[in-house]
Amino acid sequence: MQSTKRRPEGHRLLVIVAAGSSGKVFISASVEHEKVARSAISDWSPEVEFFQQGLGFRIGNYGLTKWSELFTERQLTALSTFSSLVGTALARVDEDTHGPGSSSNRKLTDKWNVDHYGAAVALYLGLAVGRAADYWSGNATWESGGGFIGHTFTKHAVPMVWDFAESNPFSDASGNWLDTALQWIPRVIEMLPAMAPGMATQAAAQHQDVSHDKFISTDPHYYDNIGYADLSDYFYVWLRQTLRAIYPDLLATIAVPKQEELVATPARHGGREDAERFFLDGMREVFIRIVEQSHPSAPITIYYAFKQADLSQSDVHSTGWETFLEAIFKSGLVLTGTWPIRTERPGRTRDIGSNALASSIVLVCRPRPAAALTTSRREFIRELGATLPVALDAMTRETEDLPSPVAPVDLSQAFIGPGMAIFSKYSAVLEADGSPMTVRTALQLINRFLAEDDFDADTQFCLHWFDTHGWEPGVFGEADVLACAKATSVGGLDDAGVIRSGGGKVKLLKWSEYPADWDPNKDLRLPIWETLHQLIRAFRQGGESAAGQLLAQPNVQSRAETARQLAYRLYTLCERKGWAEDARAYNELITSWSGIETAAPVVSQRELF
């Protein structure tokens, strides 16, 4: 195997890694080695242009435009050779089935009329070529920690990679044909439930009519996280070259169809707002179809693993979680459970140094009766008051049915289920003016029972995160689940200036880390949490006078009483946990509150002159 380095004018061979008697041997590449490496000339290459603005694509920024440009000539030679050998293997199967000479006058480019066995063998070999393509590319890196070659798709993206490694297909090392590509195919086949016949059909989820009265468990697309169709072209170009004579209808198009894919790709749908509308309208149609075709005896389970982000809708910021729930509600589904589950493997490449998801949320749903009634806001709150305390007790108390209570980090998310079950069983919950209540308002009312206060969503996140982690950093995936439950997002909290997020970690900012030049009247996102800790910062740096000057500002004054309530809450929490230094900060602010209020109007009068 060779290690090479990309440069604007091409690439250069750096090192040859060979097997020695006592381990790997690293040999500096010579001029002769370089000549050998460049001597290969491929017979075929995928001269298909990829979509430059595809989700997760970065290589177009560096001048690459075609899939062929992700491979060296030697890699293209290996892949095209193995691809053509699938036809040779198919000819052997054909002769074994129909007798010697039966395939002598046929070429792979002919349309083969082989039996199912031969087509299956060719398909499996074609899939092995696809696995080889994952390793035999200019985006396969050398993993120095483990001493092996990594594969191209360690993430659902195609980033630019400057240093890469070429595998030897015939070696015993990583990336070889036998172990890396071919042997994985029978491993999968051996694990398939052979006695349970299945069926696969390709159709738009909004319009599919595969069957009725079916049990449905679906993992839909997640807004704009992954460009599945664009990424799949990487493998499709090789599958088509290998198998189009056997499956001409399936592989008729040069690239994978993408226009109807239910993903919010701004460059494909005329901008972010249009892409958002396309996704939400399409997902609502999908759920309506699900309601029509589901079996009445079983719940519908929908997996949600969309990283939280603020979405702009007519100048009102909401999260992907809210809009997703809104689509479910409007499609005629009753949401009866929201259970977070750990679905992502710890330590995977996607986790390293990035804000990657750690969990998925399973939404348990049933169709809403056609004759569902409406109810009032007051009645909705009354039902929440009767139901949620019982649900909270059931989730947090160890019982025979629930030997392991819901973990604190998951409680906020799981608690949404019983509340949304009440909200979504009605065709609408009506506000005092007769308008239908939004999902965001319903989530706020549900969270009030868990938080026992009227704090804003950002503050509720901070309060619960502080209860679990204090000022220490925590895993982004946990923060994303909690933010989702609180109807906010990690990105929004970062913008608000109450957390620092990056490298897969999330950390609350302590009062000493808040900026001293803060202007609350220009702050477009001002949680109570930020107000309180800015007051603590001012008080500790300049005493009652500095805190009073801040308190005199209109945006702080309107939040003052709620900030003081939060200080009481945090003081009690710190006392319970034994965090004496933190408790002292909140206690000092509370005991000096009257002096700060006295200083506030004096400062305000001075500023008038």
Coordinates of C-alpha atoms in Angstrom, one line a residue, residues 71-573:
F71 CA -9.7 8.0 -7.9
T72 CA -6.2 7.6 -9.1
E73 CA -5.5 5.9 -12.4
R74 CA -4.3 2.8 -10.6
Q75 CA -7.5 2.7 -8.5
L76 CA -9.6 3.2 -11.6
T77 CA -7.8 0.3 -13.3
A78 CA -8.4 -2.0 -10.3
L79 CA -12.1 -1.1 -10.0
S80 CA -12.8 -1.3 -13.7
T81 CA -11.0 -4.7 -14.0
F82 CA -12.9 -6.2 -11.1
S83 CA -16.1 -4.7 -12.5
S84 CA -15.5 -6.4 -15.9
L85 CA -14.7 -9.7 -14.2
V86 CA -18.3 -9.9 -12.9
G87 CA -19.3 -10.6 -16.5
T88 CA -16.7 -13.4 -16.6
A89 CA -18.1 -14.9 -13.4
L90 CA -21.6 -14.7 -14.9
A91 CA -20.5 -16.4 -18.0
R92 CA -19.1 -19.3 -15.9
V93 CA -22.4 -19.6 -14.0
D94 CA -24.2 -19.6 -17.3
E95 CA -22.0 -22.4 -18.7
D96 CA -22.4 -24.4 -15.5
T97 CA -26.2 -24.0 -15.8
H98 CA -26.7 -24.4 -19.5
G99 CA -23.6 -26.3 -20.7
P100 CA -20.2 -25.4 -22.2
G101 CA -20.2 -22.8 -24.9
S102 CA -23.6 -21.4 -24.1
S103 CA -22.1 -17.9 -23.3
S104 CA -19.2 -17.9 -25.8
N105 CA -20.9 -15.5 -28.2
R106 CA -22.1 -13.1 -25.6
K107 CA -20.6 -10.0 -24.0
L108 CA -21.3 -8.3 -20.8
T109 CA -22.8 -5.4 -22.8
D110 CA -25.5 -7.7 -24.1
K111 CA -28.7 -8.1 -22.3
W112 CA -28.3 -11.4 -20.4
N113 CA -31.4 -13.6 -20.0
V114 CA -29.9 -15.6 -17.1
D115 CA -31.8 -17.4 -14.4
H116 CA -32.2 -16.0 -10.9
Y117 CA -29.2 -17.8 -9.5
G118 CA -26.8 -16.2 -12.0
A119 CA -28.3 -12.8 -11.5
A120 CA -28.0 -13.2 -7.7
V121 CA -24.3 -14.2 -8.0
A122 CA -23.6 -11.2 -10.3
L123 CA -25.5 -8.8 -7.9
Y124 CA -23.4 -10.0 -4.9
L125 CA -20.2 -9.6 -6.8
G126 CA -21.3 -6.1 -8.0
L127 CA -21.9 -5.2 -4.3
A128 CA -18.4 -6.4 -3.5
V129 CA -17.1 -4.0 -6.2
G130 CA -19.0 -1.2 -4.5
R131 CA -17.4 -2.1 -1.1
A132 CA -14.0 -2.0 -2.9
A133 CA -14.7 1.4 -4.2
D134 CA -15.3 2.6 -0.7
Y135 CA -11.6 1.7 0.1
W136 CA -9.9 2.2 -3.3
S137 CA -10.3 6.0 -3.6
G138 CA -8.4 9.2 -3.0
N139 CA -10.5 9.8 0.1
A140 CA -9.4 6.7 1.9
T141 CA -7.1 7.9 4.6
W142 CA -4.2 6.2 6.5
E143 CA -5.3 5.6 10.1
S144 CA -1.9 6.1 11.8
G145 CA -3.3 5.2 15.3
G146 CA -4.3 1.7 14.2
G147 CA -1.9 1.3 11.2
F148 CA -4.6 0.6 8.6
I149 CA -6.4 2.2 5.7
G150 CA -9.7 3.7 6.4
H151 CA -12.6 3.9 4.0
T152 CA -14.1 6.8 2.1
F153 CA -17.5 7.1 3.9
T154 CA -16.6 7.4 7.5
K155 CA -19.2 10.1 7.5
H156 CA -22.3 10.8 5.4
A157 CA -20.3 13.4 3.4
V158 CA -17.5 13.8 0.9
P159 CA -15.0 16.2 2.4
M160 CA -11.7 17.2 0.9
V161 CA -8.9 14.9 2.0
W162 CA -5.3 15.9 1.2
D163 CA -3.4 12.8 2.4
F164 CA -4.7 9.4 1.3
A165 CA -3.6 5.8 1.0
E166 CA -3.8 3.2 -1.8
S167 CA -4.7 -0.4 -0.9
N168 CA -3.1 -3.4 -2.6
P169 CA -6.2 -5.5 -3.6
F170 CA -4.1 -8.7 -3.5
S171 CA -2.5 -8.2 -0.1
D172 CA -3.5 -9.4 3.3
A173 CA -3.7 -5.8 4.6
S174 CA -6.7 -3.5 5.0
G175 CA -8.6 -2.6 1.9
N176 CA -7.8 -5.9 0.1
W177 CA -10.4 -7.6 -2.2
L178 CA -10.9 -10.8 -0.3
D179 CA -11.4 -9.6 3.4
T180 CA -12.6 -6.0 2.9
A181 CA -14.9 -6.5 -0.1
L182 CA -15.8 -10.0 -1.0
Q183 CA -16.1 -11.8 2.4
W184 CA -18.5 -9.3 3.8
I185 CA -21.2 -10.4 1.3
P186 CA -21.6 -14.0 2.6
R187 CA -21.4 -12.7 6.2
V188 CA -24.5 -10.7 5.5
I189 CA -26.3 -13.5 3.6
E190 CA -25.6 -15.9 6.5
M191 CA -27.4 -13.5 8.9
L192 CA -30.5 -13.0 6.7
P193 CA -33.7 -14.7 7.9
A194 CA -33.9 -17.2 5.1
M195 CA -37.3 -18.6 6.1
A196 CA -38.9 -15.2 6.0
P197 CA -39.5 -14.0 2.4
G198 CA -39.4 -10.3 1.9
M199 CA -40.2 -7.8 -0.8
A200 CA -38.6 -4.5 -1.8
T201 CA -40.3 -1.9 -3.9
Q202 CA -39.1 1.5 -4.9
A203 CA -41.8 4.3 -4.7
A204 CA -42.3 7.8 -3.4
A205 CA -43.3 7.5 0.3
Q206 CA -46.1 10.1 -0.2
H207 CA -47.8 7.9 -2.9
Q208 CA -46.7 4.3 -2.3
D209 CA -49.4 1.7 -2.3
V210 CA -47.4 -1.4 -1.3
S211 CA -50.0 -2.9 1.1
H212 CA -52.7 -2.0 3.5
D213 CA -53.2 -2.9 7.2
K214 CA -49.5 -3.1 7.8
F215 CA -47.3 -2.7 10.8
I216 CA -45.2 0.5 10.3
S217 CA -41.8 1.3 11.8
T218 CA -40.0 4.0 9.8
D219 CA -36.8 6.0 9.9
P220 CA -37.5 8.9 7.7
H221 CA -35.1 11.5 6.2
Y222 CA -33.9 14.2 8.6
Y223 CA -34.6 17.5 6.9
D224 CA -31.2 18.6 5.6
N225 CA -28.7 16.5 7.5
I226 CA -27.8 14.0 4.8
G227 CA -28.0 14.2 1.0
Y228 CA -28.6 10.4 0.5
A229 CA -29.3 10.4 -3.3
D230 CA -26.3 12.7 -4.2
L231 CA -24.0 10.5 -2.0
S232 CA -25.3 7.3 -3.4
D233 CA -24.1 8.3 -6.9
Y234 CA -20.6 7.5 -5.7
F235 CA -21.5 3.8 -5.6
Y236 CA -24.2 3.9 -8.3
V237 CA -21.8 4.7 -11.1
W238 CA -19.9 1.5 -10.4
L239 CA -23.0 -0.6 -9.9
R240 CA -24.3 0.6 -13.2
Q241 CA -21.1 -0.1 -15.1
T242 CA -21.0 -3.6 -13.5
L243 CA -24.7 -4.7 -13.6
R244 CA -26.7 -2.6 -16.1
A245 CA -26.7 -5.5 -18.7
I246 CA -28.4 -7.7 -16.1
Y247 CA -30.7 -5.1 -14.5
P248 CA -31.3 -2.7 -17.4
D249 CA -34.5 -1.2 -16.0
L250 CA -33.2 -0.7 -12.5
L251 CA -30.0 1.0 -13.8
A252 CA -31.4 2.8 -16.7
T253 CA -30.5 6.3 -15.6
I254 CA -26.9 7.7 -15.7
A255 CA -27.3 8.9 -12.1
V256 CA -29.7 8.4 -9.2
P257 CA -33.0 10.3 -9.5
K258 CA -33.0 13.1 -6.9
Q259 CA -35.7 15.7 -7.6
E260 CA -38.4 14.0 -5.5
E261 CA -36.1 12.9 -2.7
L262 CA -37.7 14.2 0.5
V263 CA -34.7 16.2 1.7
A264 CA -34.4 19.9 2.2
T265 CA -31.6 20.7 -0.3
P266 CA -31.7 24.6 -0.8
A267 CA -29.7 24.5 -4.0
R268 CA -32.2 22.1 -5.6
H269 CA -35.5 23.7 -4.4
G270 CA -34.8 27.4 -4.9
G271 CA -33.5 28.4 -1.5
R272 CA -33.8 27.5 2.2
E273 CA -37.4 28.6 2.7
D274 CA -38.7 26.7 -0.4
A275 CA -36.6 23.7 0.6
E276 CA -38.1 23.8 4.1
R277 CA -41.6 24.0 2.7
F278 CA -40.9 21.1 0.3
F279 CA -39.7 18.9 3.1
L280 CA -42.5 19.7 5.6
D281 CA -45.3 19.4 3.0
G282 CA -43.9 16.1 1.7
M283 CA -43.4 14.7 5.2
R284 CA -47.0 15.6 6.1
E285 CA -48.2 13.7 3.0
V286 CA -46.1 10.7 4.1
F287 CA -47.7 10.6 7.5
I288 CA -51.2 10.9 6.0
R289 CA -50.4 7.9 3.9
I290 CA -49.1 6.1 6.9
V291 CA -52.4 6.8 8.8
E292 CA -54.4 5.4 5.9
Q293 CA -52.4 2.2 5.6
S294 CA -51.5 1.3 9.1
H295 CA -52.9 -1.7 11.0
P296 CA -55.3 -0.6 13.8
S297 CA -53.9 -3.2 16.3
A298 CA -50.3 -1.9 16.4
P299 CA -48.8 1.5 17.1
I300 CA -46.8 3.3 14.4
T301 CA -43.2 4.0 15.4
I302 CA -41.2 6.8 13.8
Y303 CA -37.5 7.4 14.5
Y304 CA -36.4 11.0 14.7
A305 CA -32.6 11.8 14.7
F306 CA -32.6 15.3 13.3
K307 CA -30.0 17.6 15.0
Q308 CA -31.8 20.5 16.5
A309 CA -31.6 23.8 14.6
D310 CA -33.6 27.0 14.6
L311 CA -35.9 27.3 11.6
S312 CA -37.4 30.6 10.5
Q313 CA -41.1 30.7 9.8
S314 CA -42.5 34.2 9.2
D315 CA -40.1 35.8 11.6
V316 CA -41.0 33.2 14.3
H317 CA -38.1 30.8 15.3
S318 CA -39.0 27.2 15.9
T319 CA -37.0 24.0 15.9
G320 CA -36.9 21.0 13.6
W321 CA -38.5 19.0 16.4
E322 CA -41.5 21.3 16.7
T323 CA -42.0 21.4 12.9
F324 CA -41.7 17.6 12.8
L325 CA -44.3 17.2 15.6
E326 CA -46.5 19.7 13.8
A327 CA -46.4 17.5 10.6
I328 CA -47.3 14.4 12.6
F329 CA -50.2 16.2 14.4
K330 CA -51.7 17.6 11.2
S331 CA -51.5 14.3 9.4
G332 CA -54.0 12.8 11.9
L333 CA -51.8 11.0 14.3
V334 CA -52.0 10.9 18.1
L335 CA -48.6 10.9 19.7
T336 CA -48.6 8.6 22.7
G337 CA -44.9 8.3 23.5
T338 CA -41.5 10.0 22.9
W339 CA -38.7 7.6 24.0
P340 CA -35.0 8.5 23.5
I341 CA -32.8 5.5 22.7
R342 CA -29.0 5.3 22.3
T343 CA -28.7 4.4 18.6
E344 CA -25.2 5.7 17.8
R345 CA -22.0 3.7 18.5
P346 CA -19.7 5.6 20.9
G347 CA -16.2 6.5 19.5
R348 CA -17.3 6.3 15.9
T349 CA -15.4 8.5 13.5
R350 CA -18.4 10.9 13.2
D351 CA -18.1 11.6 17.0
I352 CA -14.4 12.7 17.0
G353 CA -14.1 16.4 17.3
S354 CA -17.7 17.1 16.1
N355 CA -21.2 17.8 17.4
A356 CA -22.6 14.4 16.4
L357 CA -26.0 12.9 17.5
A358 CA -25.9 10.3 20.2
S359 CA -29.5 9.3 20.3
S360 CA -32.7 8.8 18.3
I361 CA -36.2 9.5 19.5
V362 CA -38.8 7.0 18.9
L363 CA -42.3 8.6 18.5
V364 CA -45.1 6.1 19.3
C365 CA -48.3 7.1 17.4
R366 CA -51.8 5.9 16.6
P367 CA -54.3 7.3 14.2
R368 CA -56.6 9.9 15.6
P369 CA -60.3 9.1 15.4
A370 CA -62.1 11.0 12.7
A371 CA -64.6 12.3 15.2
A372 CA -62.0 13.8 17.5
L373 CA -63.3 16.9 19.3
T374 CA -61.7 20.2 20.1
T375 CA -61.0 21.5 23.6
S376 CA -60.0 24.7 25.2
R377 CA -56.6 25.9 26.6
R378 CA -58.0 25.8 30.1
E379 CA -59.3 22.2 29.8
F380 CA -56.0 21.2 28.2
I381 CA -54.1 22.6 31.2
R382 CA -56.5 20.9 33.6
E383 CA -55.9 17.5 31.9
L384 CA -52.1 18.1 32.0
G385 CA -52.4 18.8 35.8
A386 CA -54.2 15.5 36.3
T387 CA -52.0 13.4 34.1
L388 CA -48.4 14.6 34.2
P389 CA -47.6 14.3 37.9
V390 CA -48.7 10.6 37.8
A391 CA -46.6 10.1 34.7
L392 CA -43.6 11.8 36.2
D393 CA -43.8 9.6 39.3
A394 CA -44.1 6.5 37.1
M395 CA -41.0 7.5 35.1
T396 CA -38.8 8.3 38.1
R397 CA -39.8 5.7 40.7
E398 CA -38.3 2.2 40.6
T399 CA -41.1 -0.4 40.2
E400 CA -41.5 -4.0 39.2
D401 CA -42.7 -2.9 35.7
L402 CA -39.9 -0.3 35.5
P403 CA -36.9 -1.6 37.4
S404 CA -34.6 1.1 36.0
P405 CA -36.2 4.6 36.1
V406 CA -35.7 6.9 33.2
A407 CA -32.3 8.5 33.3
P408 CA -32.2 12.2 34.1
V409 CA -30.7 13.2 30.8
D410 CA -33.7 11.4 29.0
L411 CA -36.5 12.5 31.4
S412 CA -37.3 15.8 29.7
Q413 CA -37.7 14.0 26.4
A414 CA -39.7 11.0 27.7
F415 CA -42.0 13.4 29.6
I416 CA -43.2 15.0 26.4
G417 CA -45.0 11.8 25.4
P418 CA -47.8 11.8 28.0
G419 CA -48.4 15.6 27.5
M420 CA -48.5 15.4 23.7
A421 CA -50.8 12.4 24.0
I422 CA -53.4 14.8 25.5
F423 CA -52.7 17.6 23.0
S424 CA -52.8 15.4 19.9
K425 CA -55.9 13.4 20.8
Y426 CA -57.9 16.5 20.0
S427 CA -58.4 17.8 16.5
A428 CA -57.4 21.2 18.0
V429 CA -56.7 22.9 21.3
L430 CA -58.2 26.4 21.1
E431 CA -56.8 29.5 22.6
A432 CA -59.0 32.2 24.2
D433 CA -59.3 34.0 20.8
G434 CA -60.4 30.8 19.1
S435 CA -57.1 30.2 17.2
P436 CA -55.6 26.7 17.4
M437 CA -52.7 26.2 19.9
T438 CA -49.3 25.6 18.3
V439 CA -47.0 22.7 19.1
R440 CA -44.5 25.2 20.6
T441 CA -47.1 26.5 23.1
A442 CA -48.1 22.9 24.0
L443 CA -44.5 22.0 24.6
Q444 CA -44.0 25.0 26.9
L445 CA -47.0 24.1 28.9
I446 CA -45.9 20.5 29.2
N447 CA -42.4 21.5 30.3
R448 CA -43.8 23.8 32.9
F449 CA -45.0 20.8 34.9
L450 CA -41.5 19.3 34.8
A451 CA -39.6 22.5 35.5
E452 CA -42.3 23.9 37.9
D453 CA -41.7 27.4 36.7
D454 CA -42.4 29.8 33.8
F455 CA -38.8 30.1 32.6
D456 CA -38.1 30.4 28.9
A457 CA -37.0 27.4 26.9
D458 CA -33.3 28.4 26.9
T459 CA -33.3 28.8 30.6
Q460 CA -35.0 25.5 31.2
F461 CA -32.3 23.8 29.2
C462 CA -29.6 25.6 31.2
L463 CA -31.2 24.7 34.5
H464 CA -31.5 21.0 33.7
W465 CA -28.0 20.9 32.1
F466 CA -26.5 22.6 35.1
D467 CA -28.3 20.1 37.4
T468 CA -26.5 17.2 35.6
H469 CA -23.1 18.7 34.5
G470 CA -22.6 21.9 36.5
W471 CA -20.0 24.0 34.7
E472 CA -18.2 20.9 33.3
P473 CA -18.6 20.0 29.6
G474 CA -21.0 17.3 28.5
V475 CA -21.5 15.3 25.3
F476 CA -23.2 17.1 22.5
G477 CA -25.6 14.3 21.8
E478 CA -27.1 14.5 25.3
A479 CA -27.4 18.3 24.9
D480 CA -29.2 17.9 21.6
V481 CA -31.8 15.5 23.1
L482 CA -32.4 17.9 26.1
A483 CA -32.6 20.9 23.8
C484 CA -35.1 19.1 21.6
A485 CA -37.3 18.4 24.7
K486 CA -37.1 22.0 25.7
A487 CA -38.1 23.4 22.3
T488 CA -34.8 25.0 21.7
S489 CA -31.5 24.1 20.0
V490 CA -27.8 23.8 20.8
G491 CA -27.1 26.3 18.0
G492 CA -29.6 28.8 19.3
L493 CA -28.2 28.5 22.9
D494 CA -24.7 29.1 21.5
D495 CA -26.0 32.2 19.7
A496 CA -27.7 33.4 22.9
G497 CA -24.3 33.3 24.6
V498 CA -25.1 30.9 27.5
I499 CA -23.2 27.9 26.3
R500 CA -20.1 27.1 24.3
S501 CA -20.4 24.2 21.8
G502 CA -17.8 22.5 19.6
G503 CA -15.7 19.4 19.2
G504 CA -18.6 17.2 20.3
K505 CA -18.8 18.9 23.7
V506 CA -21.3 21.4 25.2
K507 CA -20.4 23.6 28.3
L508 CA -22.4 26.2 30.2
L509 CA -20.6 29.5 30.5
K510 CA -19.9 30.6 34.1
W511 CA -20.7 34.2 35.0
S512 CA -17.0 35.1 34.9
E513 CA -17.0 34.1 31.2
Y514 CA -19.7 36.5 30.2
P515 CA -18.7 39.6 28.2
A516 CA -18.4 42.8 30.3
D517 CA -19.5 45.0 27.3
W518 CA -22.9 43.3 27.1
D519 CA -25.7 45.6 26.0
P520 CA -29.1 43.9 26.9
N521 CA -31.0 46.4 24.7
K522 CA -29.3 45.1 21.6
D523 CA -29.4 41.4 22.6
L524 CA -31.9 39.7 20.2
R525 CA -32.1 36.5 22.3
L526 CA -32.1 37.2 26.0
P527 CA -32.9 34.2 28.3
I528 CA -33.5 34.7 32.0
W529 CA -30.4 32.5 32.6
E530 CA -28.2 35.1 30.8
T531 CA -29.8 38.0 32.6
L532 CA -29.1 36.4 36.0
H533 CA -25.5 35.5 35.3
Q534 CA -24.8 38.9 33.8
L535 CA -26.1 40.5 37.0
I536 CA -23.8 38.2 39.0
R537 CA -20.9 39.2 36.8
A538 CA -21.6 42.9 37.3
F539 CA -22.1 42.5 41.1
R540 CA -18.9 40.6 41.6
Q541 CA -16.9 43.0 39.5
G542 CA -18.4 46.3 40.6
G543 CA -20.7 45.6 43.6
E544 CA -24.2 46.9 44.0
S545 CA -23.6 50.0 41.9
A546 CA -22.5 48.0 38.8
A547 CA -25.3 45.5 39.2
G548 CA -27.8 48.4 39.7
Q549 CA -26.6 50.0 36.5
L550 CA -27.4 46.8 34.7
L551 CA -30.7 46.3 36.4
A552 CA -31.8 49.8 35.3
Q553 CA -31.8 48.7 31.7
P554 CA -35.3 48.1 30.4
N555 CA -34.7 44.6 29.1
V556 CA -33.1 43.6 32.4
Q557 CA -35.7 45.3 34.5
S558 CA -38.6 43.4 32.9
R559 CA -36.8 40.1 33.7
A560 CA -35.6 41.0 37.1
E561 CA -38.1 39.2 39.3
T562 CA -37.9 36.0 37.3
A563 CA -34.1 36.2 37.4
R564 CA -34.3 36.5 41.2
Q565 CA -36.6 33.4 41.3
L566 CA -34.0 31.5 39.2
A567 CA -31.3 32.6 41.7
Y568 CA -33.3 31.0 44.6
R569 CA -33.7 27.9 42.5
L570 CA -30.0 27.6 41.7
Y571 CA -29.0 28.4 45.3
T572 CA -31.1 25.5 46.5
L573 CA -29.8 23.2 43.8

